[in-house]
Coordinates of N, CA and C in Angstrom, one line a residue:
X1 N -1.7 -13.7 15.1 CA -2.9 -13.1 15.4 C -4.0 -13.7 14.5
X2 N -5.0 -14.3 15.0 CA -6.1 -14.9 14.2 C -7.2 -14.0 13.8
X3 N -7.1 -12.7 14.3 CA -8.1 -11.8 14.0 C -7.7 -10.7 12.9
X4 N -6.8 -11.2 12.0 CA -6.4 -10.3 10.9 C -7.5 -10.0 9.9
X5 N -7.5 -8.9 9.3 CA -8.6 -8.6 8.3 C -8.1 -9.1 7.0
X6 N -9.0 -9.9 6.4 CA -8.7 -10.6 5.1 C -8.7 -9.7 3.9
X7 N -9.2 -8.5 4.1 CA -9.4 -7.6 2.9 C -8.2 -6.6 2.8
X8 N -7.2 -6.7 3.7 CA -6.1 -5.8 3.7 C -4.9 -6.5 3.0
X9 N -4.2 -5.7 2.1 CA -3.0 -6.2 1.5 C -1.9 -5.2 1.8
X10 N -0.8 -5.7 2.2 CA 0.3 -4.8 2.6 C 1.5 -5.3 1.7
X11 N 2.2 -4.4 1.0 CA 3.4 -4.7 0.3 C 4.4 -3.7 0.3
X12 N 5.7 -4.1 0.1 CA 6.8 -3.1 0.1 C 7.5 -3.3 -1.2
X13 N 7.9 -2.2 -1.8 CA 8.6 -2.2 -3.0 C 10.0 -1.5 -2.8
X14 N 11.0 -2.3 -2.9 CA 12.4 -1.8 -2.6 C 12.8 -0.6 -3.5
X15 N 13.4 0.4 -2.9 CA 13.9 1.5 -3.7 C 12.8 2.5 -4.1
X16 N 11.6 2.4 -3.6 CA 10.5 3.3 -3.9 C 10.0 3.9 -2.7
X17 N 9.8 5.2 -2.6 CA 9.2 5.9 -1.5 C 7.7 5.7 -1.5
X18 N 7.2 5.2 -0.4 CA 5.7 4.9 -0.3 C 4.9 6.1 -0.6
X19 N 5.2 7.3 -0.1 CA 4.4 8.5 -0.4 C 4.4 8.9 -1.8
X20 N 5.5 8.7 -2.5 CA 5.6 9.0 -3.9 C 4.7 8.0 -4.7
X21 N 4.7 6.8 -4.3 CA 3.9 5.8 -5.0 C 2.4 6.1 -4.7
X22 N 2.0 6.5 -3.5 CA 0.7 6.9 -3.2 C 0.2 8.0 -4.1
X23 N 1.1 9.0 -4.3 CA 0.7 10.2 -5.2 C 0.6 9.8 -6.6
X24 N 1.5 8.9 -7.1 CA 1.5 8.5 -8.5 C 0.2 7.7 -8.7
X25 N -0.2 6.8 -7.8 CA -1.4 6.0 -8.0 C -2.7 6.9 -7.9
X26 N -2.6 8.0 -7.1 CA -3.7 8.9 -7.0 C -4.0 9.6 -8.3
X27 N -2.9 9.8 -9.1 CA -3.1 10.4 -10.4 C -4.0 9.5 -11.3
X28 N -3.9 8.1 -11.1 CA -4.7 7.2 -11.8 C -6.1 6.9 -11.0
X29 N -6.4 7.8 -10.1 CA -7.6 7.7 -9.3 C -7.7 6.3 -8.5
X30 N -6.5 5.9 -8.0 CA -6.4 4.7 -7.2 C -6.1 5.2 -5.8
X31 N -6.9 4.8 -4.8 CA -6.8 5.3 -3.5 C -6.1 4.2 -2.6
X32 N -4.9 4.5 -2.2 CA -4.1 3.6 -1.4 C -3.4 4.4 -0.3
X33 N -2.8 3.7 0.7 CA -2.1 4.4 1.7 C -0.7 3.9 1.9
X34 N 0.1 4.6 2.6 CA 1.5 4.2 2.9 C 1.6 4.0 4.4
X35 N 2.4 3.1 4.8 CA 2.5 2.8 6.2 C 1.6 1.8 6.7
X36 N 1.6 1.6 8.0 CA 0.7 0.5 8.6 C -0.6 1.2 9.0
X37 N -1.7 0.4 9.0 CA -3.0 0.9 9.4 C -3.0 1.4 10.9
X38 N -2.1 0.8 11.7 CA -2.0 1.2 13.1 C -1.5 2.7 13.3
X39 N -0.8 3.2 12.3 CA -0.3 4.5 12.4 C -0.6 5.3 11.1
X40 N -1.8 5.2 10.6 CA -2.1 5.8 9.3 C -2.1 7.3 9.3
X41 N -2.4 7.9 10.5 CA -2.4 9.4 10.6 C -1.0 10.0 10.8
X42 N 0.0 9.1 11.1 CA 1.4 9.5 11.4 C 2.2 9.6 10.2
X43 N 2.9 10.7 9.9 CA 3.7 10.8 8.7 C 5.1 10.3 8.9
X44 N 5.4 9.9 10.1 CA 6.8 9.3 10.4 C 6.8 7.8 9.9
X45 N 8.0 7.3 9.6 CA 8.1 5.9 9.3 C 7.4 5.0 10.4
X46 N 6.7 4.0 9.9 CA 5.9 3.2 10.8 C 6.8 2.4 11.8
X47 N 6.6 2.6 13.1 CA 7.3 1.8 14.1 C 6.7 0.4 14.1
X48 N 5.5 0.3 13.7 CA 4.8 -1.0 13.7 C 5.5 -1.9 12.6
X49 N 5.7 -1.4 11.4 CA 6.4 -2.1 10.4 C 7.8 -2.4 10.8
X50 N 8.5 -1.5 11.3 CA 9.9 -1.7 11.8 C 10.0 -2.8 12.8
X51 N 9.1 -2.8 13.8 CA 9.1 -3.8 14.8 C 8.8 -5.2 14.3
X52 N 8.1 -5.2 13.2 CA 7.8 -6.5 12.5 C 8.9 -7.0 11.6
X53 N 9.9 -6.1 11.4 CA 11.0 -6.4 10.6 C 10.8 -6.1 9.1
X54 N 9.8 -5.3 8.8 CA 9.5 -4.9 7.4 C 10.1 -3.6 7.1
X55 N 10.4 -3.3 5.8 CA 10.9 -2.0 5.4 C 9.9 -0.9 5.7
X56 N 10.3 0.3 6.1 CA 9.4 1.3 6.4 C 9.3 2.3 5.2
X57 N 10.0 2.1 4.1 CA 9.9 2.9 2.9 C 9.4 2.0 1.8
X58 N 8.7 2.6 0.9 CA 8.2 1.8 -0.3 C 7.0 0.9 0.1
X59 N 6.4 1.2 1.2 CA 5.3 0.4 1.7 C 4.0 0.9 1.2
X60 N 3.1 0.0 0.8 CA 1.8 0.3 0.3 C 0.8 -0.5 1.0
X61 N -0.3 0.1 1.4 CA -1.4 -0.6 2.0 C -2.7 -0.5 1.2
X62 N -3.3 -1.6 0.8 CA -4.5 -1.6 0.0 C -5.6 -2.3 0.8
X63 N -6.8 -1.8 0.5 CA -8.0 -2.4 1.1 C -8.9 -2.8 -0.1
X64 N -9.3 -4.1 -0.1 CA -10.2 -4.6 -1.1 C -11.6 -4.7 -0.4
X65 N -12.6 -4.7 -1.3 CA -14.0 -4.9 -0.7 C -14.6 -6.0 -1.6
X66 N -15.8 -6.4 -1.2 CA -16.5 -7.5 -1.9 C -16.8 -7.2 -3.3
X67 N -16.9 -5.9 -3.7 CA -17.2 -5.6 -5.0 C -16.0 -5.3 -5.9
X68 N -14.8 -5.5 -5.4 CA -13.5 -5.4 -6.2 C -13.5 -6.4 -7.3
X69 N -13.3 -5.9 -8.5 CA -13.3 -6.8 -9.7 C -11.9 -7.2 -10.1
X70 N -11.8 -8.2 -10.9 CA -10.5 -8.6 -11.5 C -9.9 -7.5 -12.3
X71 N -10.8 -6.8 -13.1 CA -10.3 -5.7 -13.9 C -9.7 -4.6 -13.0
X72 N -10.3 -4.3 -11.9 CA -9.7 -3.3 -11.0 C -8.4 -3.7 -10.5
X73 N -8.2 -5.0 -10.1 CA -6.9 -5.5 -9.7 C -5.9 -5.4 -10.8
X74 N -6.3 -5.8 -12.0 CA -5.4 -5.7 -13.2 C -5.0 -4.2 -13.4
X75 N -5.9 -3.3 -13.3 CA -5.6 -1.9 -13.4 C -4.6 -1.4 -12.4
X76 N -4.8 -1.9 -11.1 CA -3.9 -1.6 -10.1 C -2.5 -2.1 -10.4
X77 N -2.4 -3.3 -10.8 CA -1.1 -3.9 -11.2 C -0.4 -3.1 -12.2
X78 N -1.1 -2.7 -13.3 CA -0.6 -1.9 -14.3 C -0.1 -0.5 -13.8
X79 N -0.9 0.1 -13.0 CA -0.6 1.4 -12.4 C 0.6 1.4 -11.6
X80 N 0.8 0.3 -10.8 CA 2.0 0.2 -9.9 C 3.2 0.0 -10.8
X81 N 3.1 -0.8 -11.9 CA 4.2 -1.0 -12.8 C 4.6 0.3 -13.4
X82 N 3.6 1.1 -13.9 CA 4.0 2.4 -14.5 C 4.7 3.3 -13.5
X83 N 4.2 3.3 -12.2 CA 4.7 4.2 -11.2 C 6.1 3.9 -10.8
X84 N 6.5 2.6 -10.9 CA 7.8 2.2 -10.4 C 8.8 2.1 -11.6
X85 N 8.4 2.2 -12.8 CA 9.3 2.0 -13.9 C 10.0 3.3 -14.3

């Protein structure tokens, strides 16, 4: 698909529940989602991710914008490291 959005990042972390990671990052005031954007309102495991062959647990979806700074990305990396350790 050539019409993908360049500001979306999707990643999966083995052994980590996506919703738990979302809640842990929310404590650091970092707003992320779990699952695919196609089924964001659905609390069930994403059929879209499964159909693509991706894990449906431990999934994190991030949206960057033109004002996202390197410091914000570094803070995100540190917060994810804390949340999964």
